Coordinates of C-alpha atoms and ligand atoms in Angstrom, one line a residue:
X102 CA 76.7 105.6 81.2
X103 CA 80.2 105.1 79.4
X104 CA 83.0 104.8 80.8
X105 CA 84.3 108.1 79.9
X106 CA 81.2 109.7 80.7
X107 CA 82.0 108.2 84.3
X108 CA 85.4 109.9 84.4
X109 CA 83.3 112.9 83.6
X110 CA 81.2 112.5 86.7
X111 CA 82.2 114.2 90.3
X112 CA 83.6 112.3 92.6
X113 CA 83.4 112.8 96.5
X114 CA 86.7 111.5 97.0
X115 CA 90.1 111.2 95.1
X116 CA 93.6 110.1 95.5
X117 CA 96.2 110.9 93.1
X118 CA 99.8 109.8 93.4
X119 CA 102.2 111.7 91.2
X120 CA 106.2 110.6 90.9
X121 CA 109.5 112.4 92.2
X122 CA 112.1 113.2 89.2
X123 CA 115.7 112.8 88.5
X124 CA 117.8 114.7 86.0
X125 CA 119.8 111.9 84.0
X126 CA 121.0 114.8 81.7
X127 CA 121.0 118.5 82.3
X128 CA 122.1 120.8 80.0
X129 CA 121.7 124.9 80.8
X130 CA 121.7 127.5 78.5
X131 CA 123.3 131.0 79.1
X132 CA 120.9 133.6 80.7
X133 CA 118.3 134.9 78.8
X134 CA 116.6 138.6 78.5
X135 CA 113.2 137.1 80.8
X136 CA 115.9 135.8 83.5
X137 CA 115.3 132.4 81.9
X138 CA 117.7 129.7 80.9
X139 CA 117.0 127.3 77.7
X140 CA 117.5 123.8 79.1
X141 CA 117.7 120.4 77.6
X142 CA 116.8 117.8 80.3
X143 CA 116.7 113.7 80.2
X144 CA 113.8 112.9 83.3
X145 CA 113.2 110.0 84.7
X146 CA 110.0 109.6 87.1
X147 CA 111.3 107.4 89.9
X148 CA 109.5 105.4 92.3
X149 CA 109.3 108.3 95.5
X150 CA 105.7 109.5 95.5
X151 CA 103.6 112.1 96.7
X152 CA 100.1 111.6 97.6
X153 CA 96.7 114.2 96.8
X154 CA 93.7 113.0 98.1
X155 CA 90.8 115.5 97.0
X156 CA 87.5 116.1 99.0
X157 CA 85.2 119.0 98.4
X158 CA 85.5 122.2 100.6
X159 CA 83.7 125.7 100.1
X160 CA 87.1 127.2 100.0
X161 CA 90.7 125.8 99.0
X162 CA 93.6 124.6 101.8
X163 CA 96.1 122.0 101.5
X164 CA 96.9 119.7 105.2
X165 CA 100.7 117.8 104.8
X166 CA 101.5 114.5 106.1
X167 CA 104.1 111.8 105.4
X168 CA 107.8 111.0 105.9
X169 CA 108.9 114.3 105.1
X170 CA 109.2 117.4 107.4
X171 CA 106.7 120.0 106.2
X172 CA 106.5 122.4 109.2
X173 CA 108.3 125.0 107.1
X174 CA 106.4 124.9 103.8
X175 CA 103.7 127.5 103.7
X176 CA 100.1 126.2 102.9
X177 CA 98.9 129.8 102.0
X178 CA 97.4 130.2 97.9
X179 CA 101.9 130.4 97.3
X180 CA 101.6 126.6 97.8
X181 CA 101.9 124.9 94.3
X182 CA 99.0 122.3 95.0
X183 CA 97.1 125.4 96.0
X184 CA 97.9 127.9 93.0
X185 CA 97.4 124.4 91.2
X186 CA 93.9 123.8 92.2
X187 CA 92.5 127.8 91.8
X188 CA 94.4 127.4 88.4
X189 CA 92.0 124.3 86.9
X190 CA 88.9 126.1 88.8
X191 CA 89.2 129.5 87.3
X192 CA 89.6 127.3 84.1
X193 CA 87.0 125.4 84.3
X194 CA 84.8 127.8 85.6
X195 CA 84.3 126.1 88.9
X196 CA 83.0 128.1 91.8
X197 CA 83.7 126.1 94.9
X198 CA 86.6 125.1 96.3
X199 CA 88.9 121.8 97.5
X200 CA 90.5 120.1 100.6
X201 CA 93.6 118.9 100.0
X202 CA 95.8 116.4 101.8
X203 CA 99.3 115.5 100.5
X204 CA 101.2 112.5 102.0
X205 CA 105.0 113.8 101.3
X206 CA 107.5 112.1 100.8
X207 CA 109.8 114.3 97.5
X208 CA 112.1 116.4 99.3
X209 CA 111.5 119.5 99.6
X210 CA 113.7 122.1 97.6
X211 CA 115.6 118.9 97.2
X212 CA 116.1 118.8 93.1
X213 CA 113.8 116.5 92.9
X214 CA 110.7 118.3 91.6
X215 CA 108.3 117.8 94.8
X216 CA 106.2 120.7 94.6
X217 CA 105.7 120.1 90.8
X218 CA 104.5 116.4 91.3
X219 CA 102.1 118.0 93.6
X220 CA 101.1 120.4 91.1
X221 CA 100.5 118.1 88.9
X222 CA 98.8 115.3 91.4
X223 CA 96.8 118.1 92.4
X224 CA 95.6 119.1 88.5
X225 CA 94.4 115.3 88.4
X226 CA 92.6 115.1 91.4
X227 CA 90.2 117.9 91.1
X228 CA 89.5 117.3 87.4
X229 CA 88.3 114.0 88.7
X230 CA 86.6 115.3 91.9
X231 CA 84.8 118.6 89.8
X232 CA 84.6 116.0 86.9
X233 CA 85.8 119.0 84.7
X234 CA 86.9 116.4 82.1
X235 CA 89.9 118.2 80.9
X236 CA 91.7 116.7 78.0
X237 CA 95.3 115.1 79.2
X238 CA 96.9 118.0 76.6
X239 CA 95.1 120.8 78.4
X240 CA 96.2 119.3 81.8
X241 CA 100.0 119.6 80.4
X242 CA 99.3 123.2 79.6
X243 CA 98.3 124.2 82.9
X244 CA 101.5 122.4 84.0
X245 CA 103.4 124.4 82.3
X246 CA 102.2 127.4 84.0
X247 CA 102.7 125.9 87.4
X248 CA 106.2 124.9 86.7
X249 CA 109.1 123.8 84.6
X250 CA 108.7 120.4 86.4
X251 CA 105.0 120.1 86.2
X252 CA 103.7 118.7 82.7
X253 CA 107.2 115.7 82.9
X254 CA 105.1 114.9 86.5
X255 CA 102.0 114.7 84.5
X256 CA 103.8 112.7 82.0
X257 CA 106.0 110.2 83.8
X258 CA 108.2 107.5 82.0
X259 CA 111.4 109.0 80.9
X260 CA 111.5 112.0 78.7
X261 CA 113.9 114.9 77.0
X262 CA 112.5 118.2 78.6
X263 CA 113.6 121.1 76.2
X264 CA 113.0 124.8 76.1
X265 CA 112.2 125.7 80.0
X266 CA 112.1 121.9 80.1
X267 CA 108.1 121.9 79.8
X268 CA 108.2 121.2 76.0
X269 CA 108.4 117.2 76.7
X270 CA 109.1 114.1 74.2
X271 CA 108.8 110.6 75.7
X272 CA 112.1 108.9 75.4
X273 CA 111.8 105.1 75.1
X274 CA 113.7 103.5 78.2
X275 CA 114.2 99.7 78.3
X276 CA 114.0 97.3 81.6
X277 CA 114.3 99.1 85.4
X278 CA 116.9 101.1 86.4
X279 CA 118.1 101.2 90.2
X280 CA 118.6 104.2 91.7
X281 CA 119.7 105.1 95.7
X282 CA 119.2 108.5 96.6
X283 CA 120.8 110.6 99.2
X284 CA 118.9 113.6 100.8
X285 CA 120.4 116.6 102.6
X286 CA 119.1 118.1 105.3
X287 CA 118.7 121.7 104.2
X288 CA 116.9 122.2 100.6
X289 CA 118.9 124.2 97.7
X290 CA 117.1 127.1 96.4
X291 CA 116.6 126.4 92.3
X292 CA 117.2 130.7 91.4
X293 CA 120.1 130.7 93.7
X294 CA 121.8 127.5 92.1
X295 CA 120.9 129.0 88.7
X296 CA 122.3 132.3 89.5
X297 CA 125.5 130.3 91.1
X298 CA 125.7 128.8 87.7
X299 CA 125.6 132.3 85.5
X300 CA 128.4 134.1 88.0
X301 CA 130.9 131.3 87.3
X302 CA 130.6 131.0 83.5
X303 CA 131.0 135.3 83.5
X304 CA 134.0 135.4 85.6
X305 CA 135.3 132.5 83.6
X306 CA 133.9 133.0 79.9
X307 CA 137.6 133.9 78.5
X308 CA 138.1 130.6 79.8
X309 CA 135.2 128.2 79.0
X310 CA 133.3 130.6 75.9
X311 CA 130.0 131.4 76.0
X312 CA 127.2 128.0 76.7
X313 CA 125.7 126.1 73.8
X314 CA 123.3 128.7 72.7
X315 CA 120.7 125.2 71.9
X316 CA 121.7 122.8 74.8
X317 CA 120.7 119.6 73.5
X318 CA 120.9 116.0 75.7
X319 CA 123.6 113.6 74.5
X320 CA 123.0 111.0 72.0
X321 CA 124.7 108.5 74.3
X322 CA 122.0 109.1 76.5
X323 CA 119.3 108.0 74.6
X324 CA 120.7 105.4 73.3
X325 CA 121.7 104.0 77.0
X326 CA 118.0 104.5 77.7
X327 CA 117.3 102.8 74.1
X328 CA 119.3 99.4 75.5
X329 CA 118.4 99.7 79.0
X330 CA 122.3 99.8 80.2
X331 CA 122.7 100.6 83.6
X332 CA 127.0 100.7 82.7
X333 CA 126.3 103.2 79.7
X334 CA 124.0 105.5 81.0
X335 CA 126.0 105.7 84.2
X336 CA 128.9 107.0 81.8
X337 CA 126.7 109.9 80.6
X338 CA 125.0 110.8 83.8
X339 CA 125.5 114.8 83.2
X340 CA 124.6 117.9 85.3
X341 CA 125.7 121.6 84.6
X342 CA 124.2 122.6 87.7
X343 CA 126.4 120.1 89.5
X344 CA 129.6 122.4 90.4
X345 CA 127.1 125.7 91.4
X346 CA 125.4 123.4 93.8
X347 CA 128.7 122.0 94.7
X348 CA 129.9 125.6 95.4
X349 CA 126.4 126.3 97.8
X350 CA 126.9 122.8 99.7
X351 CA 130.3 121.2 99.9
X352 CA 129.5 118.7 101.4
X353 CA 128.2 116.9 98.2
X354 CA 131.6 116.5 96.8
X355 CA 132.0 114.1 99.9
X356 CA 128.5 112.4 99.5
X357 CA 129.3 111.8 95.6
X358 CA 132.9 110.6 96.5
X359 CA 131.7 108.1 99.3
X360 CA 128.5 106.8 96.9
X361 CA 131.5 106.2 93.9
X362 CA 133.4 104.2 96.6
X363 CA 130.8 101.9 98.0
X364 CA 129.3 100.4 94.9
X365 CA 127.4 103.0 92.6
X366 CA 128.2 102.9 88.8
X367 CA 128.1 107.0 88.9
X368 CA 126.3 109.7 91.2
X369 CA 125.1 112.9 90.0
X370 CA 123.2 115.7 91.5
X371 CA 119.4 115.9 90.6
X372 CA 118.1 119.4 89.1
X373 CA 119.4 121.8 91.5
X374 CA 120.2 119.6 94.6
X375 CA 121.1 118.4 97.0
X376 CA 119.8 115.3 96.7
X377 CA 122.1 113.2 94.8
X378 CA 121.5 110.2 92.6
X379 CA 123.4 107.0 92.4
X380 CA 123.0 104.4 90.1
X381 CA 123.8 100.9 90.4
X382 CA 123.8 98.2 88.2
X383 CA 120.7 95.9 90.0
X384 CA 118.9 95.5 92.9
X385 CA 121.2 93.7 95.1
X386 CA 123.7 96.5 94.5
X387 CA 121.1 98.9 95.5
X388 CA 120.5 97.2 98.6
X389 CA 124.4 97.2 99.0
X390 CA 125.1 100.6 99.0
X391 CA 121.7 101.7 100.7
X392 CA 123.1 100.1 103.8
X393 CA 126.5 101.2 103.5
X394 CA 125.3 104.8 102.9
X395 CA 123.0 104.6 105.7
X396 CA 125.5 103.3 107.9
X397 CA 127.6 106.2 107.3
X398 CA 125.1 108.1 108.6
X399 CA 123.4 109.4 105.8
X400 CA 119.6 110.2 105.0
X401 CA 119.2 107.2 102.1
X402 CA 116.5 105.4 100.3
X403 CA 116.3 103.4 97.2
X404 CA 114.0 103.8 94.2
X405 CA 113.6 102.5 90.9
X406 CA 112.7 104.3 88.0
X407 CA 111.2 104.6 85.5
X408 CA 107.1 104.8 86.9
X409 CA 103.9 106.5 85.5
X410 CA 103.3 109.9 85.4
X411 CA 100.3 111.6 87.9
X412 CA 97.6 109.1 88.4
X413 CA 94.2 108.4 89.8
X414 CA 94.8 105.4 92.2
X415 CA 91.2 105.7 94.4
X416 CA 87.7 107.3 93.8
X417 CA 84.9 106.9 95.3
Ligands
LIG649 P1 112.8 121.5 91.1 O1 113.6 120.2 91.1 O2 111.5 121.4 90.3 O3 113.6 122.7 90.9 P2 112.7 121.2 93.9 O4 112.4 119.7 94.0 O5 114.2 121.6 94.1 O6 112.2 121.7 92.6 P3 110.4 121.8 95.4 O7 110.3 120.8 96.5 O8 109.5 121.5 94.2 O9 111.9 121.9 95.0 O10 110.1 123.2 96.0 C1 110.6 124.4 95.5 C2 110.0 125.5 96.3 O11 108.6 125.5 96.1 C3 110.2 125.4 97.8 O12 111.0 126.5 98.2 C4 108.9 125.4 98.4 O13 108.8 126.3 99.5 C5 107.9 125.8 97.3 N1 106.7 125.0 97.4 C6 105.4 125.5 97.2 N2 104.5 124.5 97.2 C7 105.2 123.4 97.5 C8 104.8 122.0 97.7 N3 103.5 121.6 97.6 N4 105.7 121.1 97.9 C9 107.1 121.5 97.9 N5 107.5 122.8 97.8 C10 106.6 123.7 97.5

């Protein structure tokens, strides 16, 4: 047997760990007829990770563990690792089903794409477990139809996201970057951020025009990402949905201010929020503010980015 032809094999039991995202860059585009937005996004997977271990079950239901409180999150076929798995086994033509257990620890709601990496984490696992042997590119097209964030979870590195952000373009990214992240305790929901977004740019389009019809992610970016510079990229860390989810939770403005004051090159909210991202410009100042933002009293942890996208890290 070949080593391919292994991959190919079931398995009876399989772990996937799939990353958390941040949004270095987030451009959004003006509303569209299908209640889309065009957006041009700069990802970076970041070391916060979900865990999918796979077993095989008659019938398909998802168990959560981890640091993160799941009590509220409904495990029903609405669940993304759920609608994730039935997705690959209508597919593939598989007629049984899957046991999934995810160790969380993404935010939920939290703008940091946690149900996507356990889409995607999920997509892995029972490919390897039903040994359906689906090729990486047709993995990133059920993705797609999971979520916006679900093929860049797939994926990994850093990458420019453009159209719903799903049509992906590894970005090369020099050396670690070190991140600290601060969490909220209630979630932001991603429509109500977007719509947020849209009522401010109507009541103020005399103002401000209408938004770049193409949003595109700066050339400073890449090129920060190109040289590995902590200084320049923290000079083009961009969000358009920052203000909306600044408007939903106020209490960001102070997070970002106090992050900016204790040692962080530049913050910026993730996706839709809350949690927001700080950069810093090594690990010791990582550490730094990690204490000096827990000591404030908020929810902190540190994370460097950027890591692999979904992978297979036990079968058996
Ligand atoms: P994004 O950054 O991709 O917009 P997010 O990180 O803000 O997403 P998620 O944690 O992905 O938010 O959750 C978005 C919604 O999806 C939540 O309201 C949640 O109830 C629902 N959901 C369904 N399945 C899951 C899952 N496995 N994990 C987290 N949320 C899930």
């Amino acid at each position: 047997m070949t080593a391919s032809d292994s991959l190919r094999s079931p398995a009876q039991d399989v772990v996937v760990r799939a990353p958390g995202k941040i949004n270095l860059f987030f451009a959004v585009g003006d509303l569209l007829d299908d209640g889309y937005h065009e957006v041009a996004s700069a990802y970076q997977a970041v070391s916060l990770f979900d865990e999918v271990r796979a077993r095989h079950a008659p019938d398909f239901g998802v168990t959560f563990t981890g640091s993160i409180d799941t009590s509220d999150l409904l495990t029903d076929g609405s669940n993304l690792a759920i609608r994730a798995a039935t997705l690959l086994a209508r597919t593939a033509d598989y007629r049984s089903g899957v046991a999934l257990q995810i160790e969380k620890n993404i935010p939920i709601a939290g703008g940091m794409g946690g149900g996507s990496a356990d889409a995607a984490a999920t997509l892995v696992a029972c490919d390897a477990l039903w040994g359906t042997g689906l090729s990486r590119d047709e993995l990133l097209g059920l993705a797609a139809e999971l979520g916006a964030d679900a093929p860049f979870a797939l994926l990994g590195g850093t990458a420019i996201g453009t159209g719903r952000g799903d049509q992906l373009s590894p970005a090369l990214a020099m050396g670690t970057f070190h991140w600290v992240l601060v969490y909220s305790a209630t979630g932001l929901s991603t429509p109500q951020v977007f719509a947020a977004l849209d009522e401010h740019r109507e009541r103020h389009a005399p103002d401000i025009g209408p938004a770049d019809p193409i949003p595109h992610v700066s050339v400073e970016v890449l090129q920060a990402l190109r040289a590995g510079d902590a200084h320049v990229l923290a000079a083009c860390l961009h969000n358009d949905l920052q203000a909306a989810a600044l408007t939903l939770d106020p209490s960001l403005a102070r997070v970002l201010e106090l992050g900016e004051r204790s040692g962080a090159l530049a913050g910026v909210v993730s996706g839709s929020g809350p949690t927001v991202a700080f950069l810093t410009a090594d690990a010791d100042s990582a550490l730094g503010l990690h204490v000096s933002l827990s000591a404030s009293g908020l929810h902190a942890v540190r994370a460097t980015g950027p890591v692999p996208g979904a992978r297979v890290i036990s079968r058996a």
